Short mmCIF file of C-alpha atoms in Angstrom, two decimals:
data_model
loop_
_atom_site.label_atom_id
_atom_site.label_comp_id
_atom_site.label_asym_id
_atom_site.label_seq_id
_atom_site.Cartn_x
_atom_site.Cartn_y
_atom_site.Cartn_z
CA UNK A 1 115.49 110.51 104.97
CA UNK A 2 112.12 111.63 105.39
CA UNK A 3 110.74 109.47 102.81
CA UNK A 4 108.48 110.59 99.86
CA UNK A 5 105.30 112.32 101.30
CA UNK A 6 101.91 112.43 99.48
CA UNK A 7 98.99 114.74 100.38
CA UNK A 8 96.23 114.13 101.02
CA UNK A 9 96.20 110.52 101.85
CA UNK A 10 92.43 110.37 100.90
CA UNK A 11 90.15 112.22 98.58
CA UNK A 12 86.54 112.32 97.94
CA UNK A 13 85.40 114.31 95.15
CA UNK A 14 82.09 114.36 93.09
CA UNK A 15 82.28 113.65 89.22
CA UNK A 16 83.00 116.72 87.05
CA UNK A 17 85.42 118.20 90.15
CA UNK A 18 88.73 119.18 89.65
CA UNK A 19 91.44 117.43 92.17
CA UNK A 20 94.91 118.34 92.86
CA UNK A 21 97.67 116.02 94.68
CA UNK A 22 100.99 116.75 95.77
CA UNK A 23 104.17 114.75 96.14
CA UNK A 24 107.36 115.72 98.12
CA UNK A 25 109.94 113.43 97.14
CA UNK A 26 113.34 112.72 98.82
CA UNK A 27 115.42 115.42 99.01
CA UNK A 28 118.48 115.43 96.54
CA UNK A 29 116.29 112.81 94.62
CA UNK A 30 116.20 114.38 90.93
CA UNK A 31 113.86 112.02 89.46
CA UNK A 32 110.29 111.95 90.33
CA UNK A 33 107.46 109.29 88.96
CA UNK A 34 103.48 109.26 89.21
CA UNK A 35 101.76 105.73 88.95
CA UNK A 36 98.25 104.93 89.17
CA UNK A 37 97.14 101.74 90.86
CA UNK A 38 93.30 100.25 90.77
CA UNK A 39 92.06 97.78 93.12
CA UNK A 40 93.36 94.43 92.64
CA UNK A 41 95.97 95.52 89.98
CA UNK A 42 99.79 96.69 89.80
CA UNK A 43 100.72 100.24 89.69
CA UNK A 44 100.52 101.52 85.86
CA UNK A 45 103.36 104.47 84.75
CA UNK A 46 101.67 107.66 84.23
CA UNK A 47 104.51 110.30 83.77
CA UNK A 48 108.08 111.29 85.33
CA UNK A 49 110.30 114.13 85.52
CA UNK A 50 114.07 114.65 85.61
CA UNK A 51 114.41 117.80 87.91
CA UNK A 52 111.71 120.18 86.63
CA UNK A 53 111.27 118.57 82.76
CA UNK A 54 108.70 116.01 82.55
CA UNK A 55 110.24 113.46 79.95
CA UNK A 56 107.68 110.91 79.44
CA UNK A 57 104.00 110.69 79.72
CA UNK A 58 101.98 107.30 79.17
CA UNK A 59 98.89 107.06 77.02
CA UNK A 60 96.86 106.84 80.28
CA UNK A 61 97.54 110.29 80.94
CA UNK A 62 94.60 112.11 78.99
CA UNK A 63 94.42 115.54 78.55
CA UNK A 64 92.23 115.96 81.74
CA UNK A 65 95.48 115.14 83.44
CA UNK A 66 98.39 117.37 84.08
CA UNK A 67 101.37 117.17 86.17
CA UNK A 68 104.18 119.72 86.91
CA UNK A 69 107.33 119.89 89.27
CA UNK A 70 107.97 123.63 88.96
CA UNK A 71 111.36 123.95 90.74
CA UNK A 72 112.46 120.67 90.45
CA UNK A 73 111.43 119.39 94.03
CA UNK A 74 107.51 118.96 94.82
CA UNK A 75 105.30 117.97 91.97
CA UNK A 76 101.56 118.23 91.60
CA UNK A 77 99.25 115.93 89.62
CA UNK A 78 95.93 117.68 88.46
CA UNK A 79 92.63 116.10 87.34
CA UNK A 80 90.03 117.90 85.87
CA UNK A 81 86.89 117.13 85.15
CA UNK A 82 87.14 113.74 87.30
CA UNK A 83 85.33 110.84 86.22
CA UNK A 84 84.23 107.71 87.76
CA UNK A 85 87.03 105.70 85.94
CA UNK A 86 89.48 108.03 87.72
CA UNK A 87 89.15 106.22 91.05
CA UNK A 88 92.06 104.67 92.21
CA UNK A 89 95.37 105.14 94.14
CA UNK A 90 97.95 107.50 93.02
CA UNK A 91 101.44 106.69 93.66
CA UNK A 92 104.42 108.85 93.73
CA UNK A 93 108.09 107.96 93.75
CA UNK A 94 111.34 109.37 93.38
CA UNK A 95 114.95 108.17 92.87
CA UNK A 96 118.64 109.21 93.01
CA UNK A 97 120.58 106.97 90.48
CA UNK A 98 119.49 107.93 87.12
CA UNK A 99 119.40 106.50 84.00
CA UNK A 100 120.91 103.14 85.18
CA UNK A 101 118.67 99.93 84.87
CA UNK A 102 119.18 99.29 88.60
CA UNK A 103 117.43 102.57 89.38
CA UNK A 104 115.56 102.00 92.56
CA UNK A 105 112.33 103.74 93.17
CA UNK A 106 111.32 105.03 96.69
CA UNK A 107 107.34 105.23 96.97
CA UNK A 108 105.08 107.38 98.89
CA UNK A 109 102.00 105.97 100.46
CA UNK A 110 99.90 107.35 97.77
CA UNK A 111 96.60 109.29 97.37
CA UNK A 112 93.50 107.35 97.22
CA UNK A 113 90.88 109.22 94.94
CA UNK A 114 87.08 107.85 95.10
CA UNK A 115 85.04 109.63 92.61
CA UNK A 116 81.23 109.78 93.35
CA UNK B 1 106.80 95.03 74.80
CA UNK B 2 107.92 93.94 78.27
CA UNK B 3 105.50 91.96 80.34
CA UNK B 4 105.18 90.78 83.66
CA UNK B 5 102.90 87.81 84.86
CA UNK B 6 102.26 86.86 88.66
CA UNK B 7 99.75 83.88 88.43
CA UNK B 8 99.23 83.58 92.13
CA UNK B 9 96.35 85.92 93.23
CA UNK B 10 96.76 84.96 97.00
CA UNK B 11 98.90 82.49 98.90
CA UNK B 12 98.48 81.31 102.48
CA UNK B 13 101.52 79.89 104.51
CA UNK B 14 101.96 79.22 108.12
CA UNK B 15 104.58 81.42 110.19
CA UNK B 16 108.05 80.12 109.76
CA UNK B 17 107.59 78.26 106.56
CA UNK B 18 109.27 79.56 103.35
CA UNK B 19 107.35 80.47 100.60
CA UNK B 20 107.85 81.06 96.63
CA UNK B 21 106.06 83.83 94.83
CA UNK B 22 106.03 83.23 91.14
CA UNK B 23 106.73 85.64 88.39
CA UNK B 24 107.51 85.30 84.67
CA UNK B 25 108.55 88.11 82.54
CA UNK B 26 108.94 88.73 78.79
CA UNK B 27 110.99 91.01 76.83
CA UNK B 28 113.35 91.04 73.79
CA UNK B 29 115.83 93.14 75.36
CA UNK B 30 118.98 91.12 76.41
CA UNK B 31 119.57 93.76 79.27
CA UNK B 32 117.18 94.03 82.06
CA UNK B 33 116.80 94.48 85.69
CA UNK B 34 113.86 92.60 87.96
CA UNK B 35 112.62 94.35 90.92
CA UNK B 36 110.12 92.86 93.83
CA UNK B 37 108.57 95.31 96.01
CA UNK B 38 106.37 94.80 99.02
CA UNK B 39 103.13 96.71 99.54
CA UNK B 40 101.26 96.41 103.13
CA UNK B 41 97.90 97.63 103.69
CA UNK B 42 99.38 101.17 104.42
CA UNK B 43 99.86 101.45 100.63
CA UNK B 44 103.69 102.35 100.58
CA UNK B 45 105.83 100.20 98.07
CA UNK B 46 108.79 98.73 99.71
CA UNK B 47 111.72 97.80 97.59
CA UNK B 48 112.94 94.38 98.63
CA UNK B 49 115.41 93.01 96.11
CA UNK B 50 116.86 93.46 92.57
CA UNK B 51 118.21 91.03 90.09
CA UNK B 52 120.20 92.16 86.75
CA UNK B 53 119.76 90.31 83.68
CA UNK B 54 123.53 89.65 83.46
CA UNK B 55 124.33 88.95 86.96
CA UNK B 56 125.83 85.83 87.76
CA UNK B 57 124.62 84.86 91.09
CA UNK B 58 120.91 84.97 92.45
CA UNK B 59 120.32 88.11 94.35
CA UNK B 60 119.96 87.75 98.35
CA UNK B 61 118.61 90.40 100.86
CA UNK B 62 118.25 88.66 104.42
CA UNK B 63 115.46 86.76 104.36
CA UNK B 64 114.63 87.14 100.63
CA UNK B 65 116.24 85.68 97.72
CA UNK B 66 115.55 85.83 93.89
CA UNK B 67 115.29 82.50 92.20
CA UNK B 68 116.48 83.77 88.73
CA UNK B 69 115.85 81.29 85.63
CA UNK B 70 116.87 83.23 82.73
CA UNK B 71 116.05 80.54 80.10
CA UNK B 72 112.56 80.25 81.52
CA UNK B 73 112.08 83.95 82.02
CA UNK B 74 111.22 83.52 85.53
CA UNK B 75 112.23 85.34 88.57
CA UNK B 76 110.81 83.93 91.63
CA UNK B 77 110.86 85.38 95.16
CA UNK B 78 111.53 83.20 98.34
CA UNK B 79 111.10 84.34 101.59
CA UNK B 80 112.43 82.13 104.33
CA UNK B 81 111.18 81.64 107.52
CA UNK B 82 107.92 83.61 107.01
CA UNK B 83 106.86 86.19 109.73
CA UNK B 84 103.55 87.64 110.40
CA UNK B 85 104.74 90.96 109.21
CA UNK B 86 105.34 89.37 105.59
CA UNK B 87 101.61 89.63 105.06
CA UNK B 88 100.89 92.12 102.13
CA UNK B 89 100.75 92.45 98.39
CA UNK B 90 103.60 91.47 96.63
CA UNK B 91 104.46 93.06 92.94
CA UNK B 92 107.32 91.82 90.51
CA UNK B 93 108.36 94.18 88.10
CA UNK B 94 111.02 94.82 85.30
CA UNK B 95 112.93 97.66 83.40
CA UNK B 96 114.44 97.04 80.10
CA UNK B 97 117.92 98.99 79.19
CA UNK B 98 117.01 102.27 77.96
CA UNK B 99 113.62 102.54 79.52
CA UNK B 100 112.70 104.70 82.53
CA UNK B 101 109.81 103.18 83.78
CA UNK B 102 109.17 100.06 86.03
CA UNK B 103 106.41 97.67 84.49
CA UNK B 104 104.72 95.70 87.20
CA UNK B 105 102.78 92.36 87.63
CA UNK B 106 99.26 92.39 89.14
CA UNK B 107 100.74 91.18 92.51
CA UNK B 108 100.18 88.22 94.72
CA UNK B 109 98.49 88.68 98.22
CA UNK B 110 100.48 86.86 100.81
CA UNK B 111 98.81 85.93 104.11
CA UNK B 112 100.97 84.34 107.08
CA UNK B 113 99.03 82.57 109.43
CA UNK B 114 100.11 82.01 113.28
#
């Protein structure tokens, strides 16, 4: 069990640029989540995948955001035309127990995005 | 809509003392689960403890216990014999039956003083 891995750990970009983050979940975990966390707040749900299917997207996920999980393993989150308001920690989580109320999420260390 | 409230932005405790972190929640669903996560400065959210709405007993995991008061809609985390390594952000979270996402509170920053 190598844990959830996220890359990069930090990303600094200029407003208007595109950025892409990667998440490698724990192997055999078939559910993958993306959350966003701003300073002093708890994580907010963005989207989740079950295998390669994206099953739910939050209203927070504007059309500048896109997430993929092409083979049901790693996932990418892309933000196009970044804005200063996109500055946040982007957390990825995975889980194995699916569809049960006690489903426990395993989180990565996050990607800290700073938009200048 | 489900909502989690953590009213303590920061807590300061002496090492080896017990500490209680408050969490209240709001839901109209009779079936739900409550979680506590720890987030050290490294950023990773670490699962601590889980309590189901129908569980008869309060959950315990080592030094962590959950003081679940269903009628008051509270799920406070109790850490016994605090250690310096317990210094971190602590988040309460809830999932309703049939929902896939966890909804988090704003967190409490716990600082353990030597």
